[in-house]
Amino acid sequence: MDFRIIILSFLLWLSPAHSLTLEQFEQLNTAVFQYPSKTLNDIHDIEKDVYTFLDPQVLQLRLSALKCQAYLQLGENAAAINLARLNEAKAKQLKLHEARPYFYNCMAQAYVNYGNYQEALPLIHSSIGLSRQLEQPQALINGLWLRSQLDAKVLHNNTAIEDLRLALDLYPQVAQQEQQWLLTPSAYLKVAMAKLLLDENEPKEAKAFINEALDDELAEGKIALNLLIEAANLSQQSNQPELRDRYIQGARSQLAELGSPFELAVAYKEIGYIDFLSGKYSSANQLLHLSLNTFKKQSNSSETISALYLLGQINLAQGEESLGLGQLNQAIDLAKQKQRYTDQKLAYAVLANYFANKQDYALAYDYQLLRFKAAENDTLFIQNIWLSHLKSDLSRQKQVSKEKQSTKATLMPGQLIPTSILPILFILFSLIIFIAWYHRQGATRISVPKEPTPVKPNATGKQRLEDMLSVSRHANYPLSLLVLDPSVVLSDDIPIMIEQLKTKLREQDLVFLQSEQQLLIMLPHTSEAGAINVIEQLSGTIAMWQNDSKVNIGLACMQQFDNLQSMIKRANVSQLRRLKPINQNQ
């Protein structure tokens, strides 16, 4: 009996080595925000033995979601995008769709860090929709948190506040989620809420939220540092210098918890900004020069712009006009290259105020005009992207509602017709049906029109392409065919690459791998100009898998007497024509 107890105890002790418990995942989720460098190393250690665990594919995706967040925390935005894109395709291939919104959020946050809202907004839109559909409250909270940040950037404070309220209300539902993936700490949302409420002139509510965030049990390491810096900013904004100094002193004591030069540089920049507002120019100058050196070494353009902008203000305040103007102009030039309208707007505002104080009103007026132009571009740029996605979403909803309405049979309201008239109506209705039938029979005898062959839903591969070609030819719709040689891609990677390509195509577009040397993509209702646009969209994805090889996609547009083979031949000729100048140069 004692021997059995010993064996059972040994098995119970050994079992955690082959499965990660819910508590362990929660610890990793918390640690990735508190100590990202250390957590990334822990994730790498787990990945070395991932195939000794239960459900290794699911575990790998869950670890990749955490790793993606670690990359974001460490400023590795390009690595985060590549990791998220690869794992989103894997999740789709494995039919683990619940993982996809987490990788959409990771990509979106990386693009936001770059200032590329045009790429970020569609991903946020997809993440929120998929999270709701698949009942993933963690992913939905992360998506709403991201969307609120972008709404705040364009001064849509009301919608940003509503998104944050909804996200905070969703936290209790996280416990009911079957698998833990990734969850943003609620303290970050509460600080963001406090900032928005203070902008809306509600200081009491703002104070309550900031106090809740600071008292959060997860406020350690980098989380504690970020909360204290935000609290110091809010104290400065509400004219509480003593409270501001207390918070910033607490933030300085947390700097030793940071594990990478990038995190330290960001913290120096944020503390330097508060020192500048406090009139401590020497301290601010020193911290910002340290952070600027790191940002330049890491080629981080967005953070470089921010540091130059702050240094320019400090030098102007200290009377170093030529140095300050030079730094502000460097920030503006870099912001123009990266199309960062917000940074341009802020820099122009500083220059306008500076020259107005020097009573150079003509120059101040010119900078003020440039500021308003940048602010207009900033707001319109983001709003136009939102509107385009809202319109596309509404058009899809209208299409679905029309399809539903067409399936419903229209019913005659017989209760509104007097019973005495019903026999007459019946006779007239029968007569109309007879006349219509007679004329239809006559037309049928004269000619029987040939209907195009529809695309059979159960057809596969090449047959679907031929059916689509037949339908388009009979209906006189434009159709284009793309041909790609995937032989330079590893055979194991081709299915994943195809899944990534499908995310950039429409539902009605057809993809068929005819052989390892030929991938066919058929685009119905697509002219030559539209197909060229599709080629540009697909080339970036294909280039990731071909390493240094040139992406070469052949194109053929349907002609009157085309069949599938003739279109493939013309697409191959198109490929050869594109390669010919390169070969000649070589």
XYZ file of C-alpha atoms in Angstrom:
586
model
C 0.000 0.000 0.000
C 2.856 2.366 0.905
C 4.545 1.622 -2.426
C 1.359 2.606 -4.346
C 1.136 5.912 -2.476
C 4.769 6.669 -3.341
C 4.159 5.933 -7.062
C 0.994 8.081 -7.089
C 2.792 10.966 -5.406
C 5.628 10.702 -7.934
C 3.168 10.825 -10.849
C 1.378 13.840 -9.397
C 4.732 15.590 -9.010
C 5.838 14.646 -12.517
C 2.622 15.620 -14.353
C 3.190 19.417 -14.305
C 6.362 18.851 -16.322
C 4.186 17.806 -19.241
C 1.484 20.454 -19.000
C 1.354 24.147 -18.166
C -1.338 24.901 -15.605
C -3.726 27.852 -15.758
C -1.884 29.454 -12.853
C 1.463 29.190 -14.676
C 0.029 30.862 -17.774
C -1.428 33.661 -15.661
C 2.012 34.176 -14.137
C 3.608 34.389 -17.605
C 0.882 36.795 -18.755
C 1.537 39.082 -15.780
C 5.327 38.816 -16.002
C 5.448 39.735 -19.694
C 4.193 43.218 -18.748
C 6.235 43.459 -15.519
C 9.597 41.989 -16.600
C 9.473 41.398 -20.403
C 13.178 40.580 -20.882
C 13.208 37.858 -18.243
C 9.837 36.502 -19.416
C 11.072 36.259 -22.997
C 13.980 34.099 -21.797
C 11.553 31.907 -19.811
C 9.383 31.441 -22.911
C 12.432 30.427 -24.956
C 13.312 27.824 -22.307
C 9.786 26.353 -22.419
C 9.821 26.286 -26.237
C 12.936 24.105 -26.236
C 10.884 21.250 -24.736
C 7.513 22.213 -26.208
C 6.947 18.804 -27.839
C 7.160 17.044 -24.479
C 4.005 18.871 -23.360
C 0.384 18.010 -23.981
C -1.087 19.692 -27.116
C 2.239 21.125 -28.320
C 0.702 23.023 -31.273
C -1.786 24.855 -29.058
C 0.908 25.506 -26.470
C 3.229 26.903 -29.143
C 0.550 29.368 -30.279
C -0.163 30.469 -26.704
C 3.533 30.989 -26.046
C 3.886 32.884 -29.337
C 1.115 35.290 -28.275
C 3.047 36.023 -25.070
C 6.325 36.289 -26.989
C 4.742 38.771 -29.395
C 3.766 40.998 -26.469
C 7.308 40.713 -25.086
C 8.694 41.943 -28.423
C 6.336 44.933 -28.273
C 7.442 45.749 -24.742
C 11.079 45.651 -25.839
C 10.505 47.831 -28.935
C 11.068 44.965 -31.403
C 8.125 45.937 -33.626
C 9.385 44.280 -36.826
C 9.942 40.987 -34.989
C 6.457 41.248 -33.471
C 4.838 41.757 -36.896
C 6.668 38.805 -38.466
C 5.899 36.510 -35.522
C 2.231 37.511 -35.420
C 1.767 37.136 -39.179
C 3.320 33.664 -39.206
C 1.320 32.395 -36.221
C -1.973 33.852 -37.441
C -1.522 31.789 -40.618
C -0.653 28.703 -38.540
C -3.737 29.178 -36.369
C -5.907 29.425 -39.472
C -4.324 26.310 -40.962
C -4.838 24.367 -37.704
C -8.407 25.744 -37.449
C -7.604 27.248 -34.039
C -9.423 30.445 -34.939
C -9.677 31.597 -31.327
C -5.922 32.367 -31.447
C -6.131 34.685 -34.469
C -7.438 37.897 -32.821
C -4.494 37.900 -30.387
C -2.049 37.999 -33.294
C -4.148 40.651 -35.072
C -3.858 42.794 -31.933
C -0.102 42.264 -31.753
C 0.395 43.316 -35.383
C -1.917 46.312 -34.877
C -0.001 47.520 -31.813
C 3.302 47.241 -33.693
C 1.920 49.298 -36.589
C 0.573 51.880 -34.111
C 4.081 52.123 -32.651
C 5.339 52.829 -36.167
C 2.587 55.433 -36.658
C 1.187 53.360 -39.522
C -2.524 53.615 -38.666
C -3.573 52.582 -42.176
C -2.290 49.066 -41.483
C -3.305 49.045 -37.806
C -6.995 49.970 -38.095
C -8.119 47.078 -40.342
C -6.382 44.644 -37.986
C -8.137 46.134 -34.938
C -11.432 45.995 -36.832
C -10.883 42.301 -37.656
C -9.738 41.469 -34.130
C -12.777 42.983 -32.419
C -15.204 41.295 -34.812
C -13.534 37.879 -34.515
C -13.236 38.163 -30.728
C -16.963 38.774 -30.390
C -17.799 35.971 -32.789
C -15.575 33.432 -31.003
C -16.350 34.702 -27.465
C -12.768 35.585 -26.558
C -13.076 38.294 -23.854
C -9.288 38.596 -23.434
C -8.772 39.424 -27.115
C -11.809 41.727 -27.111
C -10.432 43.694 -24.144
C -7.070 44.067 -25.917
C -8.762 45.203 -29.137
C -10.995 47.745 -27.385
C -7.966 49.066 -25.497
C -6.132 49.606 -28.793
C -9.125 51.245 -30.467
C -9.593 53.633 -27.537
C -5.984 54.812 -27.932
C -6.561 55.692 -31.589
C -9.880 57.405 -30.822
C -8.107 59.529 -28.203
C -5.477 60.542 -30.780
C -8.173 62.130 -32.977
C -9.950 63.670 -29.951
C -12.881 61.245 -30.019
C -12.855 61.146 -26.229
C -16.468 60.013 -25.859
C -16.017 56.895 -27.989
C -12.643 56.199 -26.358
C -14.251 56.352 -22.901
C -17.056 54.014 -23.999
C -14.544 51.478 -25.338
C -12.606 51.587 -22.056
C -15.779 51.200 -19.963
C -16.830 48.188 -22.024
C -13.343 46.659 -21.746
C -13.270 47.122 -17.950
C -16.742 45.566 -17.666
C -15.466 42.495 -19.534
C -12.707 41.594 -17.037
C -14.968 39.408 -14.821
C -15.792 37.262 -17.893
C -12.129 36.362 -18.387
C -12.326 33.769 -15.597
C -14.938 31.846 -17.642
C -12.649 31.625 -20.685
C -11.521 28.045 -21.299
C -7.934 28.844 -22.343
C -5.806 31.777 -21.223
C -3.982 33.597 -24.020
C -3.010 37.195 -23.346
C -4.655 39.972 -21.319
C -3.689 43.640 -20.898
C -3.456 44.619 -17.193
C -6.588 46.489 -16.100
C -4.402 49.125 -14.410
C -3.312 50.415 -17.841
C -6.947 50.877 -18.883
C -7.742 52.684 -15.631
C -4.867 55.144 -16.109
C -6.029 55.813 -19.673
C -9.554 56.384 -18.355
C -8.229 58.845 -15.740
C -6.419 60.804 -18.471
C -9.548 61.048 -20.644
C -11.772 62.024 -17.713
C -9.347 64.779 -16.723
C -9.505 66.092 -20.305
C -13.306 66.056 -19.976
C -13.038 68.149 -16.770
C -14.050 65.361 -14.364
C -11.167 65.452 -11.854
C -12.895 63.467 -9.078
C -13.597 60.460 -11.275
C -10.110 60.731 -12.776
C -8.526 60.673 -9.320
C -10.563 57.585 -8.348
C -9.340 55.697 -11.417
C -5.675 56.640 -10.936
C -5.799 55.565 -7.286
C -7.343 52.211 -8.255
C -4.585 51.676 -10.817
C -1.794 52.488 -8.348
C -3.297 50.140 -5.746
C -3.463 47.261 -8.239
C -1.816 44.074 -6.939
C 0.026 43.625 -10.264
C 1.742 47.042 -9.989
C 5.328 45.775 -9.973
C 8.331 46.197 -12.244
C 7.615 47.961 -15.516
C 3.865 48.193 -14.754
C 4.594 50.140 -11.555
C 7.041 52.412 -13.421
C 4.518 53.251 -16.173
C 1.720 53.873 -13.648
C 3.864 56.245 -11.569
C 4.959 58.205 -14.658
C 1.350 58.570 -15.816
C 0.291 59.606 -12.300
C 3.046 62.260 -12.287
C 1.824 63.559 -15.667
C -1.753 63.819 -14.392
C -0.553 65.574 -11.206
C 1.364 68.080 -13.328
C -1.723 68.632 -15.464
C -3.882 69.274 -12.365
C -1.280 71.618 -10.773
C -0.209 69.365 -7.890
C 3.603 69.761 -7.838
C 4.201 67.983 -4.525
C 2.242 64.921 -5.648
C 4.019 65.027 -9.011
C 7.470 65.037 -7.349
C 6.479 62.125 -5.101
C 5.318 60.038 -8.045
C 8.378 60.823 -10.167
C 10.681 59.909 -7.299
C 8.886 56.553 -7.066
C 9.339 56.100 -10.828
C 13.090 56.722 -10.575
C 13.343 54.018 -7.920
C 11.792 51.533 -10.385
C 14.351 52.134 -13.185
C 16.563 49.310 -11.894
C 13.746 46.851 -12.669
C 14.053 47.427 -16.438
C 15.911 44.785 -18.409
C 16.768 46.351 -21.782
C 18.376 49.570 -23.120
C 15.214 50.427 -25.087
C 12.947 50.271 -22.023
C 15.427 52.394 -20.073
C 15.639 54.954 -22.897
C 11.822 55.278 -23.058
C 11.672 55.764 -19.289
C 14.443 58.408 -19.419
C 12.530 60.277 -22.116
C 9.257 60.252 -20.167
C 10.890 61.319 -16.885
C 12.879 63.952 -18.801
C 9.611 65.369 -20.144
C 8.228 65.774 -16.621
C 11.510 67.358 -15.465
C 11.207 69.816 -18.360
C 7.662 70.767 -17.318
C 8.946 71.180 -13.738
C 11.677 73.600 -14.884
C 14.524 71.140 -14.203
C 16.189 71.755 -17.565
C 19.632 70.344 -16.750
C 18.248 66.983 -15.565
C 15.836 66.794 -18.504
C 18.623 67.576 -21.005
C 20.850 64.859 -19.593
C 18.131 62.179 -19.604
C 16.973 63.025 -23.131
C 20.497 62.881 -24.584
C 20.902 59.404 -23.067
C 17.615 58.238 -24.560
C 18.318 59.839 -27.966
C 21.627 57.972 -28.291
C 19.850 54.638 -27.711
C 17.030 55.430 -30.153
C 19.485 56.380 -32.896
C 21.546 53.214 -32.341
C 18.387 51.105 -32.670
C 17.106 53.145 -35.683
C 13.824 53.784 -33.885
C 12.468 56.751 -35.872
C 9.288 57.389 -33.857
C 11.106 57.608 -30.526
C 13.927 59.635 -32.135
C 11.381 62.210 -33.321
C 9.888 62.439 -29.847
C 13.288 62.896 -28.140
C 14.418 65.558 -30.662
C 11.136 67.418 -30.178
C 11.636 67.552 -26.397
C 15.336 68.471 -26.625
C 14.490 71.296 -29.016
C 12.035 72.760 -26.484
C 14.561 72.497 -23.647
C 17.289 74.268 -25.624
C 14.906 77.041 -26.685
C 13.883 77.498 -23.052
C 17.571 77.764 -22.068
C 18.267 80.376 -24.778
C 20.125 78.005 -27.140
C 18.121 79.128 -30.174
C 20.206 77.708 -33.029
C 20.560 74.321 -31.323
C 16.871 74.153 -30.395
C 15.634 75.180 -33.854
C 17.984 72.668 -35.465
C 16.640 69.815 -33.310
C 13.010 70.776 -33.976
C 13.646 70.971 -37.723
C 15.316 67.541 -37.607
C 12.217 66.183 -35.871
C 9.926 67.782 -38.497
C 11.960 66.433 -41.442
C 11.944 62.912 -40.004
C 8.214 63.173 -39.225
C 7.514 64.195 -42.833
C 9.441 61.172 -44.121
C 7.421 58.843 -41.886
C 4.094 60.714 -42.439
C 3.709 61.280 -38.686
C 1.298 64.218 -38.754
C 0.870 64.368 -34.963
C 4.591 64.941 -34.440
C 4.619 67.621 -37.134
C 1.660 69.350 -35.480
C 3.344 69.439 -32.053
C 6.668 70.741 -33.413
C 5.000 73.488 -35.462
C 3.025 74.568 -32.363
C 6.251 74.967 -30.375
C 7.825 77.059 -33.142
C 4.706 79.231 -33.529
C 4.607 79.987 -29.790
C 8.351 80.642 -29.652
C 8.341 83.233 -32.442
C 5.124 84.802 -31.142
C 6.827 85.367 -27.771
C 9.739 86.989 -29.647
C 7.148 89.252 -31.390
C 8.076 87.847 -34.807
C 4.412 87.530 -35.680
C 4.852 86.924 -39.414
C 6.981 83.829 -38.837
C 4.741 82.718 -35.970
C 1.725 82.989 -38.294
C 3.433 80.846 -40.952
C 4.194 78.120 -38.417
C 0.646 78.314 -37.093
C -0.700 77.678 -40.601
C 1.617 74.685 -40.950
C 0.416 73.435 -37.563
C -3.245 73.625 -38.588
C -2.485 71.880 -41.882
C -0.686 69.032 -40.067
C -3.547 68.744 -37.538
C -6.072 68.585 -40.366
C -4.068 65.900 -42.171
C -3.701 63.921 -38.937
C -7.426 63.921 -38.168
C -8.600 63.339 -41.742
C -6.092 60.533 -42.290
C -7.403 58.447 -39.395
C -11.060 59.391 -39.885
C -10.971 58.457 -43.580
C -9.592 55.024 -42.723
C -12.294 54.512 -40.084
C -15.006 55.623 -42.509
C -13.784 53.287 -45.244
C -13.942 50.321 -42.871
C -17.336 51.334 -41.534
C -18.656 51.604 -45.087
C -17.257 48.207 -46.054
C -18.779 46.690 -42.913
C -22.172 48.269 -43.670
C -22.069 47.066 -47.294
C -21.388 43.494 -46.101
C -24.296 43.728 -43.647
C -26.626 45.051 -46.362
C -25.613 42.240 -48.697
C -26.329 39.627 -46.016
C -29.709 41.203 -45.201
C -30.690 41.263 -48.884
C -29.818 37.588 -49.242
C -31.944 36.775 -46.200
C -34.860 38.817 -47.522
C -34.721 37.115 -50.918
C -35.169 33.695 -49.278
C -38.354 34.741 -47.505
C -41.573 34.128 -49.401
C -43.869 37.125 -49.691
C -47.229 36.430 -48.119
C -50.487 38.046 -49.278
C -52.414 39.735 -46.430
C -55.638 37.863 -47.051
C -57.232 39.178 -43.905
C -57.368 42.667 -45.524
C -59.322 41.446 -48.618
C -63.116 41.020 -48.353
C -64.234 37.413 -48.883
C -66.743 38.474 -51.566
C -63.945 39.594 -53.898
C -61.804 36.468 -53.504
C -63.516 34.393 -56.280
C -63.031 37.226 -58.818
C -59.396 37.620 -57.877
C -58.875 33.878 -58.171
C -60.255 33.862 -61.744
C -58.138 36.849 -62.795
C -55.019 35.340 -61.234
C -55.594 32.019 -63.060
C -56.054 33.841 -66.369
C -52.795 35.767 -65.932
C -50.900 32.541 -65.167
C -52.345 30.853 -68.297
C -51.358 33.760 -70.573
C -47.845 33.894 -69.128
C -47.427 30.124 -69.532
C -48.623 30.226 -73.145
C -46.163 32.962 -74.137
C -43.335 31.198 -72.343
C -44.010 27.971 -74.221
C -43.906 29.850 -77.532
C -40.610 31.505 -76.655
C -39.156 28.156 -75.633
C -40.024 26.620 -78.997
C -38.290 29.441 -80.845
C -34.985 29.308 -78.934
C -33.626 27.784 -75.779
C -30.992 30.126 -74.349
C -27.832 28.478 -73.164
C -27.161 29.179 -69.477
C -23.589 29.393 -68.231
C -22.367 26.500 -66.143
C -22.302 27.582 -62.496
C -19.305 26.935 -60.281
C -20.072 23.663 -58.537
C -19.553 23.966 -54.778
C -18.213 20.410 -54.541
C -15.777 20.834 -57.432
C -12.107 20.942 -56.503
C -8.898 22.395 -57.897
C -8.672 22.894 -61.616
C -12.369 22.214 -62.258
C -13.375 25.210 -60.122
C -11.069 27.449 -62.145
C -12.542 26.207 -65.423
C -16.104 26.642 -64.119
C -15.335 30.202 -63.011
C -13.814 30.981 -66.423
C -16.916 29.599 -68.165
C -19.282 31.661 -66.010
C -17.287 34.871 -66.543
C -17.053 34.311 -70.314
C -20.812 33.739 -70.729
C -21.761 36.636 -68.438
C -19.142 38.918 -70.048
C -17.510 39.709 -66.688
C -13.811 40.674 -66.478
C -11.522 37.985 -65.063
C -7.790 37.867 -64.397
C -5.381 35.022 -63.697
C -2.147 35.307 -61.700
C 0.613 32.700 -61.998
C 3.422 32.361 -59.458
C 6.408 30.005 -59.311
C 6.694 28.899 -55.645
C 9.666 26.580 -56.241
C 11.997 28.954 -54.359
C 9.857 28.524 -51.213
C 10.436 25.526 -48.961
C 7.781 22.876 -49.617
C 6.775 22.800 -45.930
C 6.211 26.562 -45.965
C 4.063 26.701 -49.120
C 0.728 25.843 -47.354
C 1.372 28.542 -44.729
C 2.266 31.082 -47.436
C -0.964 30.237 -49.300
C -3.006 30.800 -46.130
C -1.371 34.218 -45.721
C -2.147 35.084 -49.343
C -5.799 34.142 -48.827
C -6.089 36.721 -46.041
C -5.349 39.421 -48.657
C -7.793 37.993 -51.228
C -11.587 38.044 -51.418
C -13.805 35.075 -50.618
C -14.714 34.592 -54.286
C -11.066 34.501 -55.430
C -9.737 30.986 -56.190
C -6.266 29.676 -55.321
C -4.945 26.381 -56.732
C -1.470 24.871 -56.374
C -1.166 23.041 -59.709
C 2.376 21.826 -58.991
C 5.404 22.808 -56.969
C 6.371 25.088 -59.856
C 3.001 26.744 -60.449
C 0.482 28.476 -58.158
C -2.685 29.784 -59.853
C -4.829 32.629 -58.460
C -8.067 33.433 -60.321
C -9.657 36.846 -59.704
C -13.287 37.088 -60.917
C -14.763 40.547 -61.633
C -11.217 41.943 -61.822
C -9.775 44.030 -64.673
C -6.076 44.344 -65.518
C -5.691 47.476 -63.352
C -7.336 45.725 -60.413
C -5.133 42.655 -60.878
C -1.992 44.833 -60.824
C -3.136 46.266 -57.498
C -3.616 42.725 -56.178
C -0.091 41.808 -57.330
C 1.307 44.757 -55.344
C -0.595 43.626 -52.234
C 0.580 40.014 -52.533
C 4.222 40.768 -53.368
C 5.092 41.809 -49.814
C 3.804 38.536 -48.358
C 5.512 36.424 -51.021
C 8.818 38.270 -50.547
C 8.938 37.156 -46.903
C 9.057 33.518 -47.981
C 11.404 33.917 -50.986
C 14.246 35.565 -49.045
C 16.308 37.525 -51.570
C 14.636 36.147 -54.697
C 12.733 38.603 -56.876
C 8.952 38.261 -56.688
C 7.667 37.628 -60.200
C 3.943 37.122 -60.781
C 2.553 36.527 -64.253
C -0.748 38.122 -65.315
C -3.318 37.251 -67.976
C -6.744 38.858 -68.487
C -9.584 36.854 -70.039
C -10.216 37.298 -73.772
C -13.246 36.192 -75.795
C -12.108 32.692 -76.840
C -9.871 31.930 -73.863
C -9.677 28.649 -72.012
C -7.712 27.924 -68.849
C -4.621 26.617 -70.665
C -4.385 29.646 -72.968
C -4.619 32.018 -69.998
C -1.887 30.100 -68.146
C 0.373 30.271 -71.227
C -0.091 34.059 -71.547
C 0.558 34.500 -67.820
C 3.794 32.488 -68.174
C 4.824 34.716 -71.101
C 4.122 37.730 -68.881
C 6.498 36.280 -66.285
C 9.238 35.800 -68.897
C 8.859 39.370 -70.166
C 9.350 40.688 -66.631
C 12.485 38.594 -66.161
C 13.993 39.457 -69.574
C 15.419 42.924 -68.733
C 17.014 41.557 -65.552
C 18.665 38.664 -67.417
C 19.966 41.036 -70.062
C 21.504 43.293 -67.421
C 23.089 40.287 -65.779
